Coordinates of C-alpha atoms in Angstrom, one line a residue:
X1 CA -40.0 82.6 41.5
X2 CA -43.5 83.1 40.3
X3 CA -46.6 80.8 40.6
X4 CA -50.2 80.7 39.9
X5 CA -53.3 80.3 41.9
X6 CA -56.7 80.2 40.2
X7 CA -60.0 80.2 41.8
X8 CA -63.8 80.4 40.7
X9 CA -65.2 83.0 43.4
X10 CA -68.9 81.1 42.2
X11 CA -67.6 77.4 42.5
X12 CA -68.3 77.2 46.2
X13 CA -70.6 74.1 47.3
X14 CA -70.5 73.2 50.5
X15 CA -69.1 74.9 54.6
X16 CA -65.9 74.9 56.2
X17 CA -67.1 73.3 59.0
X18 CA -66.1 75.5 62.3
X19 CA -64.9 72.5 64.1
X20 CA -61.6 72.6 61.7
X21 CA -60.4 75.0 64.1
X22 CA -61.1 72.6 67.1
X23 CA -58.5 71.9 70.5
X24 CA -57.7 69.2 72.2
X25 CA -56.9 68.7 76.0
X26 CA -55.7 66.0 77.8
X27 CA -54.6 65.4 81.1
X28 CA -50.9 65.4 80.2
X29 CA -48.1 67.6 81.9
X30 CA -49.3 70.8 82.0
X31 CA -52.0 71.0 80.1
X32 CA -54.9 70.5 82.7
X33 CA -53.0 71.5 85.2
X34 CA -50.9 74.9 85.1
X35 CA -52.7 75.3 82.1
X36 CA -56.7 75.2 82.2
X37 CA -56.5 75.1 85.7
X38 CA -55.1 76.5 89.0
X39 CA -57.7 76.2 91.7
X40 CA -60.1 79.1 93.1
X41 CA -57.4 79.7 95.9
X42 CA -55.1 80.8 93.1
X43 CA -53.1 83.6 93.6
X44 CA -53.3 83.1 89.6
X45 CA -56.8 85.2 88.2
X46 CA -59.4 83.0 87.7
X47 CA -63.1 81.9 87.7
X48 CA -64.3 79.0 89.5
X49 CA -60.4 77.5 89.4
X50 CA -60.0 78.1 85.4
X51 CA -57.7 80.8 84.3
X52 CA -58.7 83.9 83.0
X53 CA -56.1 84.5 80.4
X54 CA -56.6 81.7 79.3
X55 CA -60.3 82.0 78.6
X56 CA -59.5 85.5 77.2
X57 CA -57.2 83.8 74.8
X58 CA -59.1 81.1 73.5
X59 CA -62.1 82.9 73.2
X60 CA -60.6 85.8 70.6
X61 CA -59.4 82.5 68.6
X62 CA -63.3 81.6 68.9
X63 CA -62.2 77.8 69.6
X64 CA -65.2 75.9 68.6
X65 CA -65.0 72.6 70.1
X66 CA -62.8 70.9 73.3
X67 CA -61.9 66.9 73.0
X68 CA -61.2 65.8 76.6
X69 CA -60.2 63.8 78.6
X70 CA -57.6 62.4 76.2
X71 CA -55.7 60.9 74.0
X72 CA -54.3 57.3 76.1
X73 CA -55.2 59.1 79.5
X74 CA -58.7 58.6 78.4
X75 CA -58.6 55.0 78.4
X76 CA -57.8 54.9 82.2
X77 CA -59.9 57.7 83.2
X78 CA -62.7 56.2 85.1
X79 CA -65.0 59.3 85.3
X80 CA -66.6 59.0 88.8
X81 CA -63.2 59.5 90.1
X82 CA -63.5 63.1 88.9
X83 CA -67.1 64.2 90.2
X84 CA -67.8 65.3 94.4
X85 CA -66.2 67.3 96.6
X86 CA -62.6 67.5 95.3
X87 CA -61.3 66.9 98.7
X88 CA -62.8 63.3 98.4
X89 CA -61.9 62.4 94.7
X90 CA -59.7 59.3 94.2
X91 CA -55.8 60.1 93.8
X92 CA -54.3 57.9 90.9
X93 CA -51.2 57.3 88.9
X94 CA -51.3 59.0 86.0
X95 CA -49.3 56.1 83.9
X96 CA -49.4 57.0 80.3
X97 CA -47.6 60.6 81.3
X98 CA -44.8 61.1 83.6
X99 CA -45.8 58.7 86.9
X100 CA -47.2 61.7 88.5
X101 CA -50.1 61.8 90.9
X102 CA -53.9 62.7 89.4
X103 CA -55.7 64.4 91.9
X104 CA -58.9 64.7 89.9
X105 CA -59.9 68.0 90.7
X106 CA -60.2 68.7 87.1
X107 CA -63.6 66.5 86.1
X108 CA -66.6 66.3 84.5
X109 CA -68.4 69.1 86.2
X110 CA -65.4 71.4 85.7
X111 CA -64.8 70.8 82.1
X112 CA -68.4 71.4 81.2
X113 CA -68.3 74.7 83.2
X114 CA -64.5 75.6 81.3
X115 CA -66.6 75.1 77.8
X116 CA -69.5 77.1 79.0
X117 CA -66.8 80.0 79.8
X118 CA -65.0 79.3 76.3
X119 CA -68.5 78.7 74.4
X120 CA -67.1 76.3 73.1
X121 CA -69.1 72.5 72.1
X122 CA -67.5 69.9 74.7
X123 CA -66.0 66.5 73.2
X124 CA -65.8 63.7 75.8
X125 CA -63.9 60.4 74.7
X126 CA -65.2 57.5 76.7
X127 CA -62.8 54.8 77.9
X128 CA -63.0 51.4 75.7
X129 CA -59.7 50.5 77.1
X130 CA -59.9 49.7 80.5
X131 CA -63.3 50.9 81.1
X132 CA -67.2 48.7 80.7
X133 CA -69.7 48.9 78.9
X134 CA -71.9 50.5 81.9
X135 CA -69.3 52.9 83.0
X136 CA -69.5 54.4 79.7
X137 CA -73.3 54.1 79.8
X138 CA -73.6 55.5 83.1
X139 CA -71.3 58.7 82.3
X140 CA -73.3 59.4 79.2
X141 CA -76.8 59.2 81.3
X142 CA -74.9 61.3 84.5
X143 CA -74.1 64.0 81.5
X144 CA -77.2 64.3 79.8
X145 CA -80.2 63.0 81.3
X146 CA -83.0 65.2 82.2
X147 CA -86.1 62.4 84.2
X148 CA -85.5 60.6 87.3
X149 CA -82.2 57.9 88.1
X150 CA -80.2 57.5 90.8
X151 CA -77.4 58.8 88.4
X152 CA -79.7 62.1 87.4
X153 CA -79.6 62.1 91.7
X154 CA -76.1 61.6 92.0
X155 CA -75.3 64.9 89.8
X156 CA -78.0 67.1 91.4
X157 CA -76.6 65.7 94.3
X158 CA -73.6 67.4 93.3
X159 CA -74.9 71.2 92.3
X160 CA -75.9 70.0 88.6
X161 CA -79.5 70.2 88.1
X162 CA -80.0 70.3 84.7
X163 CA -78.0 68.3 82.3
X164 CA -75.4 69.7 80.3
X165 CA -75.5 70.0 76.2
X166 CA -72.9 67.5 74.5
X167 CA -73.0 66.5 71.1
X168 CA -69.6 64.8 70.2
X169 CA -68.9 61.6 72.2
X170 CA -66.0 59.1 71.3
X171 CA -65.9 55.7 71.6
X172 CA -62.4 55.1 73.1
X173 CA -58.9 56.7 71.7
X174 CA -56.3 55.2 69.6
X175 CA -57.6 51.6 70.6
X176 CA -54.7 49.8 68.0
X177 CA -52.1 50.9 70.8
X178 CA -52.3 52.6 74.3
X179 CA -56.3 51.9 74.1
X180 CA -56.2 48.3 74.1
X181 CA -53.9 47.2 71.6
X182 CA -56.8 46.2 69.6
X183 CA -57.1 44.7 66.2
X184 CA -59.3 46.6 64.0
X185 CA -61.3 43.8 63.3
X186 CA -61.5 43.5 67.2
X187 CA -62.6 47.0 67.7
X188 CA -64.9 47.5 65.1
X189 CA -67.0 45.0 67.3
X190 CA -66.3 46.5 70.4
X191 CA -67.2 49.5 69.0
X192 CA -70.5 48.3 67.6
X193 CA -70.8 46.9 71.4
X194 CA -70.4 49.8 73.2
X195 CA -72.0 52.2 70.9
X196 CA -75.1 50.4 71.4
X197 CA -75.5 52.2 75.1
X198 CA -74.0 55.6 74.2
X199 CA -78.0 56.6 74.2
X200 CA -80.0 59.7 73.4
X201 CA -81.7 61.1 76.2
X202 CA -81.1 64.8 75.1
X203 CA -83.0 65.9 72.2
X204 CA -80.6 65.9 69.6
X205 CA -78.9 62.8 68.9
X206 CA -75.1 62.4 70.1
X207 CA -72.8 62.3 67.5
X208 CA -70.6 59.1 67.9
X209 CA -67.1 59.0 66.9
X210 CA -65.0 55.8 66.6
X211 CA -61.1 55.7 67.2
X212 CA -59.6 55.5 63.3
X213 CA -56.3 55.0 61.4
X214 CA -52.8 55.9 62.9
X215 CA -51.3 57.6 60.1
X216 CA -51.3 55.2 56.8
X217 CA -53.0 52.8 58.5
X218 CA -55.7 52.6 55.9
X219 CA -56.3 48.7 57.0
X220 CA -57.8 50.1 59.7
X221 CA -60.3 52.7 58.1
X222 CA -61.3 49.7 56.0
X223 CA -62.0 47.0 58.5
X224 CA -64.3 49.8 60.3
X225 CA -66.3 51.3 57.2
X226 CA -67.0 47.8 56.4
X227 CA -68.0 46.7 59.6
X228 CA -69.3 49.3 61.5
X229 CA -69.7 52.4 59.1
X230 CA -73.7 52.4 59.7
X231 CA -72.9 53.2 63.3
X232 CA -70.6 56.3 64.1
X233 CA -70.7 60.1 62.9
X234 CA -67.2 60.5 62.4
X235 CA -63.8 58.5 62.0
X236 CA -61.2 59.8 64.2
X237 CA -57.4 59.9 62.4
X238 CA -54.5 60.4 64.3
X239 CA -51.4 61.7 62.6
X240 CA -48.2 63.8 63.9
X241 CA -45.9 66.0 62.0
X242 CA -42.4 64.6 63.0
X243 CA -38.7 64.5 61.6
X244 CA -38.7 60.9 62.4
X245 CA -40.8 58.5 63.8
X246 CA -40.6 57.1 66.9
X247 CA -42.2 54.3 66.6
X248 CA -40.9 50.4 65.1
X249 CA -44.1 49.4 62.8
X250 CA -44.7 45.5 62.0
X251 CA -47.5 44.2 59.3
X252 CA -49.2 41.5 60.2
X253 CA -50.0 39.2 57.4
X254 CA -54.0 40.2 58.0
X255 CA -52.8 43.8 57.9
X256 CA -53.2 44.4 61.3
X257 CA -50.0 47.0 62.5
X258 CA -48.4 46.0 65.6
X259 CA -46.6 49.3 67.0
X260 CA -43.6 49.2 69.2
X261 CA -41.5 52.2 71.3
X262 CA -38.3 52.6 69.0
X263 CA -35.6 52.7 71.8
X264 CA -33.4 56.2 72.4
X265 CA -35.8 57.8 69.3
X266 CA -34.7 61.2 68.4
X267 CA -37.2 63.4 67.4
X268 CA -35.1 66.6 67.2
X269 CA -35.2 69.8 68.8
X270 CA -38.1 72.0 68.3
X271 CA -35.6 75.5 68.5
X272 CA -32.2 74.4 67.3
X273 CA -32.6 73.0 64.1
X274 CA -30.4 73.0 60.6
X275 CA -32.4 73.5 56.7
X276 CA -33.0 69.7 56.4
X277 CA -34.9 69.6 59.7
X278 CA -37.0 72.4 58.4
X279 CA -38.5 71.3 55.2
X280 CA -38.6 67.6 56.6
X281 CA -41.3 69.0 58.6
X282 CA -42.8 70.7 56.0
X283 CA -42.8 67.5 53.9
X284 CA -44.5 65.8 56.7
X285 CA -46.9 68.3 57.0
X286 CA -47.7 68.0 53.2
X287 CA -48.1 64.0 53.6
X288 CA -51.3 65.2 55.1
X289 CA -53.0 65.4 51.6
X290 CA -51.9 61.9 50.8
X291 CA -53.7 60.2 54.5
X292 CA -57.0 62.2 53.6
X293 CA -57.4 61.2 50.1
X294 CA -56.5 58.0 51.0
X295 CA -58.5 57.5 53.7
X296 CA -61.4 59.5 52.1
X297 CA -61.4 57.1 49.1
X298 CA -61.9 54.0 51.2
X299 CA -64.9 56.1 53.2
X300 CA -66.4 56.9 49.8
X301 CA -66.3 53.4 49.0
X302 CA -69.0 52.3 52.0
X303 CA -70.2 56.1 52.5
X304 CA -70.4 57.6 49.0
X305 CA -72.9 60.2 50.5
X306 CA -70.7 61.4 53.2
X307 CA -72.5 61.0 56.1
X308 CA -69.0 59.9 58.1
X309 CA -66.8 62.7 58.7
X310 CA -63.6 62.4 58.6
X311 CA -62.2 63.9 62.3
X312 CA -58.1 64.4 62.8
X313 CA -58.7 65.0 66.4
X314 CA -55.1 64.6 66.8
X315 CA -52.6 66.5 65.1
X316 CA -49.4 68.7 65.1
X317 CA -45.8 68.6 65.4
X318 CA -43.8 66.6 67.3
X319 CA -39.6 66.9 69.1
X320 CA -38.4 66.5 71.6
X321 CA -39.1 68.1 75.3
X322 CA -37.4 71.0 76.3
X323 CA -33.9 70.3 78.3
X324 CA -34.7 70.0 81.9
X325 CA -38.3 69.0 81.6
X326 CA -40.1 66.1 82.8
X327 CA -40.3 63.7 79.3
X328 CA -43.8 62.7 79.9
X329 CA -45.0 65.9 79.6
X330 CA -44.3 66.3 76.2
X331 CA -43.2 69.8 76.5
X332 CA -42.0 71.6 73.6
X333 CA -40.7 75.3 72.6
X334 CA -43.0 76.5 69.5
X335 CA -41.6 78.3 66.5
X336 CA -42.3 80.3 63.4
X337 CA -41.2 75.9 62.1
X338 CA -44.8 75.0 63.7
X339 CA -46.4 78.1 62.1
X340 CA -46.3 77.5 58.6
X341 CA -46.8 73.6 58.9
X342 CA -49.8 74.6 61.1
X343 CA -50.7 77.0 58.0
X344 CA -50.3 73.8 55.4
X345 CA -52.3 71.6 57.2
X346 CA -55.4 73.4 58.0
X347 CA -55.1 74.8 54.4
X348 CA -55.3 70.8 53.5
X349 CA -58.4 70.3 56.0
X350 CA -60.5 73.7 54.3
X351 CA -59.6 71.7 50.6
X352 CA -61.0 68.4 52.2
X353 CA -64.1 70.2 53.8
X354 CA -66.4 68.3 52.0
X355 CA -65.3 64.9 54.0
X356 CA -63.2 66.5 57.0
X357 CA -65.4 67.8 59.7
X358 CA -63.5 68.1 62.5
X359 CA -59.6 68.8 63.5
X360 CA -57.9 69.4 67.3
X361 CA -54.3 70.2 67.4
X362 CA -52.6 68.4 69.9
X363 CA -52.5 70.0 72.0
X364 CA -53.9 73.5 73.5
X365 CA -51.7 74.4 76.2
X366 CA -48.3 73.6 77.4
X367 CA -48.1 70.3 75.2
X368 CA -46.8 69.3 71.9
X369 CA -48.0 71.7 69.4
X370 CA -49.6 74.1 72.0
X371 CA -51.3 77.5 70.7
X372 CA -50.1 78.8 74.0
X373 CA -47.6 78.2 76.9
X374 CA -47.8 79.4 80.6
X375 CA -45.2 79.8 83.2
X376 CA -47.1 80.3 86.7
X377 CA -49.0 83.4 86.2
X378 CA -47.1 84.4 82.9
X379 CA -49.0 82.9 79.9
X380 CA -47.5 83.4 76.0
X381 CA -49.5 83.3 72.5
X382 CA -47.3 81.1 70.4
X383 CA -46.8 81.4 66.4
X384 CA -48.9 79.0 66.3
X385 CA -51.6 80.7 68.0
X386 CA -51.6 83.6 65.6
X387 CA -52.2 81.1 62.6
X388 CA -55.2 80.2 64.3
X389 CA -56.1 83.9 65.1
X390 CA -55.5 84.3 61.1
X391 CA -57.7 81.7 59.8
X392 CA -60.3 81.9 62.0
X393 CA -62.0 83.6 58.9
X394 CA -62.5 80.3 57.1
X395 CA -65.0 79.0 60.1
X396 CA -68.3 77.9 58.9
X397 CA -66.9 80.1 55.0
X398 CA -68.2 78.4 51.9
X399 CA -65.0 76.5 50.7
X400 CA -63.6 77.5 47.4
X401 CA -61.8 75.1 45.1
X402 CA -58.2 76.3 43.9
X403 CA -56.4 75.4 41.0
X404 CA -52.6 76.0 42.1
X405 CA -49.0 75.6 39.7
X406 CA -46.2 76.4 41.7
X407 CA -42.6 75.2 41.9
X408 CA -41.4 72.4 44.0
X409 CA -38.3 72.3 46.1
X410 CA -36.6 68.8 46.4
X411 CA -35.8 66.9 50.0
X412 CA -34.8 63.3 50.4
X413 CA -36.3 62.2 46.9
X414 CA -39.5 64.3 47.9
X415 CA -40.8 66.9 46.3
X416 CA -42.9 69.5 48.2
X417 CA -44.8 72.4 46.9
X418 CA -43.3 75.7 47.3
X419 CA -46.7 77.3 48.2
X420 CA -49.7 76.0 50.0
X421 CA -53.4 77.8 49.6
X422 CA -57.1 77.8 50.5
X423 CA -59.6 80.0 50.8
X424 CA -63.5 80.8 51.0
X425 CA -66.3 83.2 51.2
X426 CA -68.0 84.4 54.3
X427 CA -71.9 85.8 54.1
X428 CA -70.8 89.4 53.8
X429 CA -69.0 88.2 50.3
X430 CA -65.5 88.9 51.6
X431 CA -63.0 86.2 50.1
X432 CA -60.1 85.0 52.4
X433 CA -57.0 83.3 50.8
X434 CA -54.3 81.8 53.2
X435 CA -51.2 81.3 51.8
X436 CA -47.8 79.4 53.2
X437 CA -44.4 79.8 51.7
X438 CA -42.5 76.8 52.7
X439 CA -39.1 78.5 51.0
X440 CA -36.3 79.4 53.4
X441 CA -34.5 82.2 51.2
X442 CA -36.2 83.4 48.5
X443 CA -39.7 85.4 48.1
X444 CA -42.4 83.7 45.8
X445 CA -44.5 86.1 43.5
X446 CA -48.2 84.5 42.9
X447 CA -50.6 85.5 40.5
X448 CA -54.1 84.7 41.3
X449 CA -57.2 85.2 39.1
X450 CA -60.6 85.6 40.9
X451 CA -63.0 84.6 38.0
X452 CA -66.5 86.5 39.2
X453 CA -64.7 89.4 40.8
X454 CA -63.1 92.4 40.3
X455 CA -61.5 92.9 43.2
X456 CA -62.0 96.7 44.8
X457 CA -60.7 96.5 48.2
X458 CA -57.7 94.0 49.5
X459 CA -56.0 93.7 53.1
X460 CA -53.4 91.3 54.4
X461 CA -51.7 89.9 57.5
X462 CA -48.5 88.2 57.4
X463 CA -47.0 86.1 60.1
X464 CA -42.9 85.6 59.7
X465 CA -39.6 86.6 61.1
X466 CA -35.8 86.8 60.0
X467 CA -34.9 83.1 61.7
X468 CA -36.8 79.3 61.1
X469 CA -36.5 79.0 64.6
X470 CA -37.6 82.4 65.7
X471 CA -40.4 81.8 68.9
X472 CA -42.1 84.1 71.7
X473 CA -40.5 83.8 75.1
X474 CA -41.7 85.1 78.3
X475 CA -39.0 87.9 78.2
X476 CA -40.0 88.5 74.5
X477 CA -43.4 87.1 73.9
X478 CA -44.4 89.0 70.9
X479 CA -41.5 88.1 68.7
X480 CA -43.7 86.0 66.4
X481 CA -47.3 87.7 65.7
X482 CA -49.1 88.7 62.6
X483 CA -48.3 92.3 61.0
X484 CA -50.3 94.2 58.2
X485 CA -49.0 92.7 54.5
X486 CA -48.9 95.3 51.6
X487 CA -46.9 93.2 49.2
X488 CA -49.8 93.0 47.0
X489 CA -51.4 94.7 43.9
X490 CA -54.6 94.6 42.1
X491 CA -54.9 93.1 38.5
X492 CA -58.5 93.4 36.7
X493 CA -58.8 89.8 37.4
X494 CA -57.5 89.5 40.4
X495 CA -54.1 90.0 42.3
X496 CA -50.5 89.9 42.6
X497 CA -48.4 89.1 45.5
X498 CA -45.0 89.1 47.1
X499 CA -44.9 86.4 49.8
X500 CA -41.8 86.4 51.7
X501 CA -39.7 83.4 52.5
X502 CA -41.4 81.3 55.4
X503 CA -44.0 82.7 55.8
X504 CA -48.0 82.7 56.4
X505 CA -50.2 84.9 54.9
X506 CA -53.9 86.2 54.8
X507 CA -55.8 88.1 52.3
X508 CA -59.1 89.6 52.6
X509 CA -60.4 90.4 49.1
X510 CA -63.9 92.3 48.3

């Protein structure tokens, strides 16, 4: 099989934007808890209650931005539950996830301090849901606030003096279903509403994000950018990578999409799987490019300057839980699957750079698509992980247009692209190309001309294994990570390559 990949090493215009590579954490399962946090009486190692490993992890993936609280747990958190002595913090029910008790020990003061460890820009998503217009108000002004106010008091009060630095804030979370049930016409008013009070008081503006589209919702995106475009920083689309949705979806004749649970929905296992299962998540993942340029079109229709991003702050794969685990914690094995659909959607995010200005998988630890998985003290770096550690080159890289011909293999009536590439140019002139093969059996050989460069020097990385469903375990966590690549020659004009069946690949090009 042979393809071609062209790219203009001169055509670069604009940034990958570092928060591509963004994470998301919600207080579901064991994310927050067993996962960010154990306590300071931990026998686990930690600082200040936050895991060690965990911050060693993240930080050598150079994570550049956190969303928390949620996701639907957002739109029930009422944030002065979180803040005091923890002994005295309000237990609750967490409903959206399992029934199980929320002791709040994990809060505002706590996540600040984790993104401080992590260095990492925090993301708060406010509550639009079940939450007021002055509780959201009052949390911004607790957080950031500097002059005198009872609520300025009330965090000195409790060992905060100065306030902390936050630039991202969002204006409720998926408010068309768990936040509210909203229509968008609904809460593109609300939104306008409760914007209004999300105030300055640092001295850089925040950055305010509105909840956007589920999937092909592009009703939604419209109603929003019409109405309430001149007020928000970013749009935030939601879309999962799944065999089959789980979800019953009605139009509403002002279309308005109503969604419903579908009963006894099977999502599949994320291990045991057959071929079909495979590239169904690799179609999925390449549906990706359609909701971007779709939903990018209708932006450029009220904001043909760009000054909306685009944010996926939800993203990633999505099966069923592991046998023998609580389902509503959403927990789910991760395999070299996850890897290379990881791979073809962040590949999609660098080619939309120019519009898409934030992603955060779904979700960093113990959840869905997590980049890692702990077990008590024992903590493993999934394949997905590694992609991350891979690409991390492309953060804040000057985006490169490609120009890729490559065969297409056929599934359900869909066809899907053999081969799925980006790549940039950092400051020191080095050129990184990622590279997914999608093709369970067979190699693909690419040809890729570099117009501007004669390449002197190449290096590679390639993440794959013998099995689709080959993952890290706690007995074997290092089945899965990248290895050096040397299926590559120079050409005066650029490069040949040999990239195995599923697999992900990185070159380094000078």
């Amino acid at each position: 099989m042979r393809t071609t990949l062209k790219i203009d090493t001169t055509a670069g215009k604009h940034r990958i934007n570092p928060n591509i590579y963004g994470h998301f954490a919600e207080h579901l399962g064991r994310c927050i808890y067993d996962g960010f946090w154990v306590g300071e009486d931990s026998p686990v190692p930690n600082t200040r209650g936050i895991r060690n490993d965990i911050i060693k992890a993240l930080k050598n993936i150079k994570i550049p931005v956190l969303r928390w609280p949620g996701g639907c747990f957002a739109d029930e958190y009422h944030w002065k539950d979180g803040i005091g002595p923890r002994e005295n913090r309000a237990r609750m029910v967490n409903t959206h996830w399992g029934g199980v008790v929320e002791n709040n020990h994990f809060g505002t003061h706590e996540f600040f301090d984790l993104c401080e460890l992590l260095e990492t820009e925090p993301y708060i998503c406010g509550n639009v849901g079940s939450g007021t217009v002055r509780e959201m108000q009052e949390w911004v002004e607790y957080m950031t606030f500097d002059g005198e106010s009872p609520l300025v008091a009330l965090r000195r009060a409790n060992g905060r003096e100065k306030p902390w630095s936050l630039k991202y804030f969002g204006v409720g979370n998926e408010n068309w279903g768990c936040g509210g049930r909203m229509r968008a016409e609904y809460y593109a008013d609300l939104y306008r509403q409760y914007s209004l009070y999300v105030r300055d008081y640092g001295a850089a503006p925040l950055e305010k994000i509105a909840a956007g589209p589920r999937g092909d919702n592009y009703h939604w995106t419209e109603v929003m950018m019409r109405e309430a475009g001149h007020f928000m920083d970013g749009l935030a689309l939601h879309y999962y990578t799944r065999v089959n949705d789980h979800n019953i979806v009605i139009e509403e004749p002002d279309g308005n999409k109503i969604y419903l649970a579908k009963p006894n929905a099977v999502r599949g296992s994320a291990v045991d799987f057959e071929a079909d299962e495979w590239y169904a998540i690799m179609s999925a993942a390449y549906f990706t490019e359609e909701l971007i340029t779709k939903h990018s079109a209708i932006m450029d229709k009220y904001d043909p300057e760009k000054k909306v991003a685009l944010i996926v702050d939800e993203w990633g794969t999505w099966f069923d839980v592991e046998p023998g685990t609580n389902p509503g914690f959403l927990y789910q094995q991760n395999t070299l699957r996850d890897a290379v659909s990881a791979g073809i959607s962040l590949n999609i995010f660098n080619n939309h750079s120019d519009r898409v200005r934030m992603t955060n998988i779904a979700q960093t630890i113990n959840v869905l698509q997590a980049p890692i998985l702990t077990d008590g003290a024992k903590m493993l770096l999934t394949p997905t992980y590694h992609v991350y550690e891979m690409y991390q080159v492309h953060q804040d890289a000057t985006h490169l247009p490609v120009e890729l011909i490559t065969g297409e293999h056929e599934h359900d009536g869909q066809k899907i692209p053999w081969l799925s590439a980006s790549a940039s140019v950092d400051d020191n002139g080095k050129i990184h190309l990622t590279l997914c093969n999608i093709n369970l059996r067979e190699s693909v050989e690419i040809n890729c001309s570099l117009a501007g460069l004669n390449p002197r020097r190449i290096s590679g990385q390639v993440l794959t294994a013998s099995a689709m469903n080959t993952h890290n375990t706690f007995d074997q966590p290092e089945q899965v990570k990248p290895r050096q690549f040397n299926e590559y020659e120079t050409l005066s004009d650029g490069l040949k390559a040999n990239l195995p069946p599923m697999s992900v690949v990185l070159l380094e090009v000078m």
